[in-house]
PDB file of C-alpha atoms in Angstrom:
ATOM      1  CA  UNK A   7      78.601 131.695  70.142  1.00  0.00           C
ATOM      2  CA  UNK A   8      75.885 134.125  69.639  1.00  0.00           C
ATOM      3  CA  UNK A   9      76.794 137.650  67.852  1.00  0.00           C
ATOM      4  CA  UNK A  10      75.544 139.858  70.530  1.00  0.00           C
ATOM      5  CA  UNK A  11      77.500 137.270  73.255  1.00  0.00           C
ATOM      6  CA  UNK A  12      80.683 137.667  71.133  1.00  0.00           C
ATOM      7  CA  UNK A  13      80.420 140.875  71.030  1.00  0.00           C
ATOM      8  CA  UNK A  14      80.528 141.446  74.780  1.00  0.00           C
ATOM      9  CA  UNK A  15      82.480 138.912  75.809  1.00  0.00           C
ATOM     10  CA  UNK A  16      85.186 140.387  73.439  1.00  0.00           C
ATOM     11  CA  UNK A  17      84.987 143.903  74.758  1.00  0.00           C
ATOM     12  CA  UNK A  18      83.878 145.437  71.743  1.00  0.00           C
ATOM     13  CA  UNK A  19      80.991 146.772  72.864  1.00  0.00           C
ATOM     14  CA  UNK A  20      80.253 147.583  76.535  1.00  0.00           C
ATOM     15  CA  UNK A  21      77.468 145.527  76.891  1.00  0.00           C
ATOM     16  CA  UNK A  22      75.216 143.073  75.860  1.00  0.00           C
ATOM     17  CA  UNK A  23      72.486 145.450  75.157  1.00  0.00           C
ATOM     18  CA  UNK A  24      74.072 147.681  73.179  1.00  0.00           C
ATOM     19  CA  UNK A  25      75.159 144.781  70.813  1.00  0.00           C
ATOM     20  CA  UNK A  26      71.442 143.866  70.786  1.00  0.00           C
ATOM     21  CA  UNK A  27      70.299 147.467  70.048  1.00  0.00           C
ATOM     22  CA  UNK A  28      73.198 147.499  67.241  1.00  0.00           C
ATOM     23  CA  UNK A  29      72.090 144.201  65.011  1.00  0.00           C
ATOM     24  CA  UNK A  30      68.188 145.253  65.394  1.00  0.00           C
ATOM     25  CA  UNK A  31      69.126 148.414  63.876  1.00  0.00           C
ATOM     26  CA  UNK A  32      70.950 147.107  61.324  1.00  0.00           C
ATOM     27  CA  UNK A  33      74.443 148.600  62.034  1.00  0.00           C
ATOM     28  CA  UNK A  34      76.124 145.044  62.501  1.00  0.00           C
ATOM     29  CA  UNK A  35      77.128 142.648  59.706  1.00  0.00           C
ATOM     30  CA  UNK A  36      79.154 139.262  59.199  1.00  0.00           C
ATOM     31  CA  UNK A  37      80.999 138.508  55.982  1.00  0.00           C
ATOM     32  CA  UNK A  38      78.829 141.219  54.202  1.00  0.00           C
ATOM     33  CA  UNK A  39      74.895 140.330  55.656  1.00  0.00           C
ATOM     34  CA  UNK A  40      73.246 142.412  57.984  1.00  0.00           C
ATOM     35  CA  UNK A  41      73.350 140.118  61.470  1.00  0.00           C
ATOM     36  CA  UNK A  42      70.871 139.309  64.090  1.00  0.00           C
ATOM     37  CA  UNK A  43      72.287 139.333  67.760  1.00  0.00           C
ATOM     38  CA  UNK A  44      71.418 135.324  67.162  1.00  0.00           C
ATOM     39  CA  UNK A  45      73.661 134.762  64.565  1.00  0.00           C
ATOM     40  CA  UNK A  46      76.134 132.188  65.274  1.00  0.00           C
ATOM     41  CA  UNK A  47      79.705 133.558  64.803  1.00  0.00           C
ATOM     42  CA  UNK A  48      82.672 131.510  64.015  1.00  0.00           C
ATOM     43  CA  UNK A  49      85.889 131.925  63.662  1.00  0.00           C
ATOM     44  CA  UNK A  50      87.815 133.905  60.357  1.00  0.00           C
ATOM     45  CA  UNK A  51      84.205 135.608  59.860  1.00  0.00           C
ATOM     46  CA  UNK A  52      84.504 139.482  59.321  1.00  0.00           C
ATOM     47  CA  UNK A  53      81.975 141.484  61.900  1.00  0.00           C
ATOM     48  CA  UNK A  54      81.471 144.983  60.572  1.00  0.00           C
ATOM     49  CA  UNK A  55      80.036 147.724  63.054  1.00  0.00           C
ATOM     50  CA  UNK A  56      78.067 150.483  60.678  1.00  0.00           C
ATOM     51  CA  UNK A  57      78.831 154.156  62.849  1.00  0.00           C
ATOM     52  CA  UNK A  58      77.361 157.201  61.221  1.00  0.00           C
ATOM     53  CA  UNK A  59      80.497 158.317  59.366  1.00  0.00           C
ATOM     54  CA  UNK A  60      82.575 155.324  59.623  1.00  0.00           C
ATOM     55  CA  UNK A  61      83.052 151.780  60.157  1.00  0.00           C
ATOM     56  CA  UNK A  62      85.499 149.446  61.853  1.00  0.00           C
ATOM     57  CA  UNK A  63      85.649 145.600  60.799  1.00  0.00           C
ATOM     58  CA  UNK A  64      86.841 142.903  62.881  1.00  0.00           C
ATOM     59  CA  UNK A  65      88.227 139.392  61.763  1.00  0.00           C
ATOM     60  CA  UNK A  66      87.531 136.429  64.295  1.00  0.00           C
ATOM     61  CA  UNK A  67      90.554 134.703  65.524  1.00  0.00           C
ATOM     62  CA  UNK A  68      89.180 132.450  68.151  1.00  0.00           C
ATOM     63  CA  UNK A  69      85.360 131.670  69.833  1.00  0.00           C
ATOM     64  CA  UNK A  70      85.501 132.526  73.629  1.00  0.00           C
ATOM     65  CA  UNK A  71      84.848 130.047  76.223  1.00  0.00           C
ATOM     66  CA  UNK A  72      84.107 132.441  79.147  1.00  0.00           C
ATOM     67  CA  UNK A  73      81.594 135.263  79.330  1.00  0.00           C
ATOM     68  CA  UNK A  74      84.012 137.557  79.487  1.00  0.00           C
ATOM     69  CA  UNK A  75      88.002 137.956  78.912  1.00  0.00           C
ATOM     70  CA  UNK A  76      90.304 140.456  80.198  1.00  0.00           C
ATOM     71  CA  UNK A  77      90.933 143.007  77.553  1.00  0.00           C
ATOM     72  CA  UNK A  78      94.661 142.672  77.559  1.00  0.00           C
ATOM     73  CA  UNK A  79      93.512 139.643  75.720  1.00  0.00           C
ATOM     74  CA  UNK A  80      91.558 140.430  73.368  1.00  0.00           C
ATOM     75  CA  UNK A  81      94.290 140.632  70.543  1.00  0.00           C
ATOM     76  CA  UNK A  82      93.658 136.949  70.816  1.00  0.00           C
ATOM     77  CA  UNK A  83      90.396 136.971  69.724  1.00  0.00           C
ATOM     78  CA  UNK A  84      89.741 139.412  67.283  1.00  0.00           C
ATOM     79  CA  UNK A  85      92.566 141.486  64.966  1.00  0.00           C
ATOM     80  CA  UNK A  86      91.122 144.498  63.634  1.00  0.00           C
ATOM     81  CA  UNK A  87      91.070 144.794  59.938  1.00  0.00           C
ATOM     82  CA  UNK A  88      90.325 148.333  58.834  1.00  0.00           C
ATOM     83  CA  UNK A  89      88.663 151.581  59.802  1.00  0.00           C
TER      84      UNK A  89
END
């Protein structure tokens, strides 16, 4: 699944846009390398979302088969792994 479709479909950002807008400016990276919202994501890779004073990383659990899930299950997908 794409990064920027992973990223919405998981609820971490609101929507698909916004993931887009994130990877072109650089503020998204898997396992270490700045992402395009292309990138293929699979599962144990570490997403890391650059803020402007912090940033949170995500592990991948499990690749979603719908567009979207409901976000009391997103603990499924994705386990947060620091702040």
């Amino acid at each position: 699944m794409r990064l920027d479709k992973f990223l919405n479909a998981t609820n971490i950002t609101k929507r698909r846009a916004i993931a887009q807008d994130m990877c072109k400016s650089g503020a998204i990276s898997i396992n270490g390398v700045q992402s395009k919202g292309a990138k293929e994501v699979r599962v144990n890779d570490l997403i890391t979302l650059h803020f402007l004073e912090s940033h949170v990383t995500y592990r991948v659990l499990k690749i979603p088969t719908l567009k979207t899930i409901p976000k009391a299950q997103k603990h499924e997908y994705i386990e947060k792994v620091q702040q």
